[in-house]
Amino acid sequence: MNNEVYLPNVPQTSDKTWAIVARKGQKKARVDNSIKTQITAGNKNAPRVLNKDNSITPVSDKRLFLRLPQEHEWKKLSPAGIREIVVKKLAISPSLIGKIKPVHSGFALSPSSIEARDKILDAGNGLFFSGAKLEEATNWVSVIIPTVAASIRKEQGEVEVSKIMLDDEVERVCSMRPAHLKLYGGNKAEAPHCTWMAFFSKALSSSFKVFDESGVARKFKKQQPLDFFKRCNGHHPTKNSSRAPSCGNCGSTNHP
């Protein structure tokens, strides 16, 4: 009689079953650090190819500006009226001028070509007796002059501060006459003070005050609008929101 006991064959489980993978975790292939270092070093030493098509080139402003005093009668004209009177005063062809756009200091003229621009500039003396000036585009430096008194008291009584008076005062205190001067912001007529903006052809070396009682003039910097985060539906600025992408299932930003 044979007393040997035969055990049933146990099937071998694969290491790739979902239960084992979930318990042990998926093993990642090993990376040789020496090979990785060589590849990285080779990439650093490789010459960089610059795309010449994407190079940034400064774009110069080719417009011409028709500078007009604040009370000039041409200020009320439309662009079509300005075109007619400029063509008449300069004795040039209407085809030399493209678009005409109103600006704070007058009108901006866009010549149809570089040759047309030169012809318009050469004929600019025809505006000498009209009180208008034809100038090339310039990079003006904007300066804010805050809390300028609306009127000052002199020996002859209270005098309203005009644009010409402020021009002279600015030239006195900083030895440079502004190229253009205008009221800035929503100034009320009955307010005792107002804010002016002065434009200079070059940067000033120091700050200044006008009439010894205004605020300190400073360089104008346009305020950048707040950038709101799109994932917060525009309710929070980007500086207060997480930059990490949120999980599509749970909404968490802690996932790698």
Short mmCIF file of C-alpha atoms in Angstrom, two decimals:
data_model
loop_
_atom_site.label_atom_id
_atom_site.label_comp_id
_atom_site.label_asym_id
_atom_site.label_seq_id
_atom_site.Cartn_x
_atom_site.Cartn_y
_atom_site.Cartn_z
CA MET A 1 0.00 0.00 0.00
CA ASN A 2 1.43 3.36 -1.02
CA ASN A 3 1.28 5.91 1.87
CA GLU A 4 2.54 8.90 -0.14
CA VAL A 5 0.27 11.94 -0.02
CA TYR A 6 -0.01 14.08 -3.15
CA LEU A 7 -0.61 17.78 -2.62
CA PRO A 8 -2.67 19.63 -5.18
CA ASN A 9 -0.80 21.88 -7.55
CA VAL A 10 -1.07 25.54 -6.53
CA PRO A 11 -1.26 27.82 -9.54
CA GLN A 12 1.55 30.35 -9.66
CA THR A 13 0.35 33.94 -9.51
CA SER A 14 1.81 36.49 -11.85
CA ASP A 15 3.68 39.46 -10.44
CA LYS A 16 1.63 41.69 -12.71
CA THR A 17 -1.80 41.06 -11.22
CA TRP A 18 -3.76 44.13 -10.10
CA ALA A 19 -3.63 43.06 -6.44
CA ILE A 20 0.18 42.78 -6.35
CA VAL A 21 0.68 45.94 -8.39
CA ALA A 22 -1.59 47.87 -6.03
CA ARG A 23 0.21 46.42 -2.96
CA LYS A 24 3.81 46.75 -4.13
CA GLY A 25 3.47 49.60 -6.55
CA GLN A 26 4.55 49.66 -10.17
CA LYS A 27 8.34 49.39 -10.35
CA LYS A 28 10.02 51.96 -12.52
CA ALA A 29 12.87 51.14 -14.82
CA ARG A 30 16.25 52.05 -13.39
CA VAL A 31 18.13 54.84 -15.07
CA ASP A 32 21.90 54.79 -15.11
CA ASN A 33 23.04 58.10 -13.59
CA SER A 34 26.28 58.05 -15.55
CA ILE A 35 24.41 57.83 -18.85
CA LYS A 36 21.99 60.56 -17.73
CA THR A 37 24.90 62.84 -16.78
CA GLN A 38 26.56 62.31 -20.15
CA ILE A 39 23.34 63.11 -22.00
CA THR A 40 22.77 66.26 -19.93
CA ALA A 41 26.33 67.45 -20.43
CA GLY A 42 26.07 66.80 -24.13
CA ASN A 43 22.88 68.85 -24.36
CA LYS A 44 24.46 71.78 -22.52
CA ASN A 45 27.49 71.84 -24.80
CA ALA A 46 25.39 71.59 -27.94
CA PRO A 47 25.30 74.84 -29.93
CA ARG A 48 22.05 76.74 -29.69
CA VAL A 49 20.31 77.63 -32.92
CA LEU A 50 18.63 81.00 -32.89
CA ASN A 51 15.64 81.57 -35.09
CA LYS A 52 16.27 84.76 -36.99
CA ASP A 53 12.62 85.03 -37.98
CA ASN A 54 11.59 85.43 -34.32
CA SER A 55 14.12 88.15 -33.53
CA ILE A 56 12.56 91.27 -32.02
CA THR A 57 13.17 94.43 -34.02
CA PRO A 58 12.17 97.83 -32.71
CA VAL A 59 9.32 99.41 -34.63
CA SER A 60 9.74 103.14 -35.16
CA ASP A 61 6.77 105.48 -35.27
CA LYS A 62 6.53 106.99 -38.75
CA ARG A 63 3.56 109.22 -37.99
CA LEU A 64 3.61 113.02 -38.15
CA PHE A 65 1.86 115.09 -35.51
CA LEU A 66 0.02 118.32 -36.12
CA ARG A 67 0.41 120.12 -32.77
CA LEU A 68 -2.36 122.61 -32.04
CA PRO A 69 -2.83 124.97 -29.06
CA GLN A 70 -5.77 124.16 -26.81
CA GLU A 71 -7.89 127.06 -28.08
CA HIS A 72 -6.95 126.67 -31.76
CA GLU A 73 -9.86 126.81 -34.20
CA TRP A 74 -8.64 123.68 -36.03
CA LYS A 75 -9.29 121.62 -32.90
CA LYS A 76 -12.99 121.50 -33.81
CA LEU A 77 -12.38 120.16 -37.33
CA SER A 78 -12.93 116.55 -38.31
CA PRO A 79 -10.11 114.45 -39.83
CA ALA A 80 -11.53 115.14 -43.32
CA GLY A 81 -11.43 118.89 -42.61
CA ILE A 82 -7.84 118.66 -41.35
CA ARG A 83 -6.83 116.79 -44.50
CA GLU A 84 -8.33 119.51 -46.70
CA ILE A 85 -6.69 122.39 -44.84
CA VAL A 86 -3.26 120.68 -44.57
CA VAL A 87 -3.25 119.89 -48.29
CA LYS A 88 -4.15 123.52 -49.01
CA LYS A 89 -1.59 125.07 -46.64
CA LEU A 90 1.29 122.78 -47.63
CA ALA A 91 0.38 122.66 -51.35
CA ILE A 92 0.75 118.88 -51.49
CA SER A 93 -1.22 116.02 -53.02
CA PRO A 94 -4.00 114.48 -50.88
CA SER A 95 -2.64 111.02 -51.71
CA LEU A 96 0.44 111.69 -49.55
CA ILE A 97 -1.64 111.50 -46.36
CA GLY A 98 -3.21 108.21 -45.30
CA LYS A 99 -5.12 108.04 -42.03
CA ILE A 100 -5.70 111.05 -39.76
CA LYS A 101 -6.51 110.41 -36.11
CA PRO A 102 -7.36 112.99 -33.39
CA VAL A 103 -4.98 113.00 -30.40
CA HIS A 104 -4.71 115.15 -27.27
CA SER A 105 -2.17 117.53 -28.78
CA GLY A 106 -3.88 117.83 -32.18
CA PHE A 107 -3.93 115.27 -34.98
CA ALA A 108 -1.73 112.33 -36.00
CA LEU A 109 -1.04 112.01 -39.73
CA SER A 110 -0.01 108.67 -41.26
CA PRO A 111 1.90 109.25 -44.51
CA SER A 112 1.22 106.81 -47.33
CA SER A 113 4.95 106.05 -47.79
CA ILE A 114 8.40 107.09 -46.61
CA GLU A 115 8.79 109.34 -49.66
CA ALA A 116 5.44 110.97 -48.87
CA ARG A 117 6.57 111.54 -45.28
CA ASP A 118 9.69 113.38 -46.45
CA LYS A 119 7.66 115.55 -48.81
CA ILE A 120 5.21 116.52 -46.05
CA LEU A 121 8.07 117.42 -43.68
CA ASP A 122 9.78 119.53 -46.36
CA ALA A 123 6.56 121.50 -46.88
CA GLY A 124 5.94 121.94 -43.14
CA ASN A 125 6.92 125.62 -43.19
CA GLY A 126 3.58 126.37 -44.83
CA LEU A 127 1.97 126.17 -41.36
CA PHE A 128 4.21 128.87 -39.87
CA PHE A 129 1.58 131.64 -39.67
CA SER A 130 -1.30 129.33 -38.68
CA GLY A 131 -0.15 128.69 -35.09
CA ALA A 132 0.16 124.94 -35.76
CA LYS A 133 3.34 122.87 -35.75
CA LEU A 134 4.14 119.76 -37.78
CA GLU A 135 6.50 117.47 -35.87
CA GLU A 136 7.85 113.95 -36.05
CA ALA A 137 6.90 111.37 -33.43
CA THR A 138 8.91 111.77 -30.23
CA ASN A 139 9.20 109.70 -27.07
CA TRP A 140 7.97 112.26 -24.56
CA VAL A 141 8.50 111.80 -20.84
CA SER A 142 5.22 112.19 -18.94
CA VAL A 143 5.31 113.94 -15.55
CA ILE A 144 2.36 114.29 -13.17
CA ILE A 145 2.10 117.60 -11.25
CA PRO A 146 -0.45 117.01 -8.46
CA THR A 147 -2.46 119.48 -6.35
CA VAL A 148 -1.72 122.60 -8.37
CA ALA A 149 -3.68 125.56 -7.02
CA ALA A 150 -6.53 126.63 -9.29
CA SER A 151 -5.74 130.26 -8.47
CA ILE A 152 -2.98 132.16 -6.66
CA ARG A 153 -3.06 135.49 -4.85
CA LYS A 154 -0.91 138.25 -6.26
CA GLU A 155 -0.59 141.96 -5.59
CA GLN A 156 -3.35 142.73 -8.06
CA GLY A 157 -5.65 140.12 -6.51
CA GLU A 158 -6.54 136.48 -7.08
CA VAL A 159 -5.38 135.21 -10.47
CA GLU A 160 -6.48 131.95 -12.09
CA VAL A 161 -3.61 129.62 -13.01
CA SER A 162 -3.65 129.28 -16.79
CA LYS A 163 -1.74 126.92 -19.06
CA ILE A 164 0.66 129.67 -20.15
CA MET A 165 1.30 130.67 -16.54
CA LEU A 166 2.02 127.07 -15.55
CA ASP A 167 4.31 126.66 -18.57
CA ASP A 168 6.40 129.61 -17.38
CA GLU A 169 6.47 128.34 -13.79
CA VAL A 170 7.60 124.85 -14.82
CA GLU A 171 10.38 126.35 -16.93
CA ARG A 172 11.46 128.50 -13.97
CA VAL A 173 11.75 125.64 -11.47
CA CYS A 174 13.29 122.94 -13.69
CA SER A 175 15.01 125.00 -16.45
CA MET A 176 13.11 123.13 -19.15
CA ARG A 177 9.90 124.14 -20.86
CA PRO A 178 7.40 121.31 -21.37
CA ALA A 179 6.62 120.32 -24.93
CA HIS A 180 2.96 119.95 -24.01
CA LEU A 181 0.82 120.56 -20.94
CA LYS A 182 -2.73 119.44 -20.17
CA LEU A 183 -5.14 118.83 -17.31
CA TYR A 184 -5.13 115.24 -16.07
CA GLY A 185 -8.07 113.27 -14.73
CA GLY A 186 -11.53 114.44 -13.76
CA ASN A 187 -10.93 117.90 -12.33
CA LYS A 188 -13.99 119.77 -11.07
CA ALA A 189 -14.35 123.44 -11.95
CA GLU A 190 -15.04 124.49 -8.33
CA ALA A 191 -12.15 122.43 -6.86
CA PRO A 192 -9.35 124.51 -5.24
CA HIS A 193 -6.66 122.25 -6.71
CA CYS A 194 -6.21 120.27 -9.92
CA THR A 195 -3.73 117.84 -11.44
CA TRP A 196 -1.70 118.58 -14.55
CA MET A 197 0.38 116.37 -16.82
CA ALA A 198 3.48 117.79 -18.47
CA PHE A 199 5.32 116.20 -21.40
CA PHE A 200 9.08 116.76 -21.77
CA SER A 201 11.39 115.92 -24.65
CA LYS A 202 13.86 114.29 -22.23
CA ALA A 203 13.89 113.00 -18.67
CA LEU A 204 14.30 115.47 -15.81
CA SER A 205 17.22 115.16 -13.42
CA SER A 206 15.18 115.91 -10.28
CA SER A 207 11.63 116.43 -9.02
CA PHE A 208 10.10 119.87 -8.54
CA LYS A 209 7.17 121.87 -7.17
CA VAL A 210 5.31 124.74 -8.82
CA PHE A 211 4.28 127.96 -7.06
CA ASP A 212 6.03 126.60 -3.91
CA GLU A 213 2.84 124.87 -2.74
CA SER A 214 1.94 122.10 -5.18
CA GLY A 215 2.64 118.42 -4.74
CA VAL A 216 5.96 116.97 -5.83
CA ALA A 217 6.00 116.27 -9.56
CA ARG A 218 6.78 112.64 -10.41
CA LYS A 219 7.20 110.55 -13.52
CA PHE A 220 3.92 109.13 -14.74
CA LYS A 221 3.62 105.34 -14.68
CA LYS A 222 0.51 103.78 -16.12
CA GLN A 223 -1.11 101.46 -13.60
CA GLN A 224 -1.17 97.85 -14.71
CA PRO A 225 -4.58 96.15 -14.47
CA LEU A 226 -4.95 93.27 -12.02
CA ASP A 227 -4.67 89.85 -13.65
CA PHE A 228 -7.44 87.62 -12.30
CA PHE A 229 -7.08 83.85 -12.23
CA LYS A 230 -9.34 82.10 -14.74
CA ARG A 231 -9.72 78.94 -12.64
CA CYS A 232 -11.31 81.02 -9.86
CA ASN A 233 -13.84 82.46 -12.34
CA GLY A 234 -12.10 85.82 -12.09
CA HIS A 235 -12.76 86.29 -8.35
CA HIS A 236 -9.14 86.24 -7.11
CA PRO A 237 -5.93 87.89 -8.36
CA THR A 238 -3.24 85.54 -9.64
CA LYS A 239 -0.91 86.38 -6.73
CA ASN A 240 -3.46 84.91 -4.27
CA SER A 241 -4.29 81.80 -6.29
CA SER A 242 -2.42 78.51 -6.55
CA ARG A 243 -0.39 77.98 -9.71
CA ALA A 244 -0.62 74.17 -9.44
CA PRO A 245 -3.16 72.48 -11.73
CA SER A 246 -6.14 71.12 -9.85
CA CYS A 247 -7.15 67.45 -9.98
CA GLY A 248 -10.13 66.75 -12.20
CA ASN A 249 -11.55 64.25 -9.69
CA CYS A 250 -11.10 65.81 -6.26
CA GLY A 251 -10.05 69.40 -7.05
CA SER A 252 -6.85 69.14 -4.98
CA THR A 253 -3.66 70.99 -5.96
CA ASN A 254 -1.38 68.69 -3.93
CA HIS A 255 -0.90 66.04 -6.61
CA PRO A 256 2.52 65.90 -8.30
#
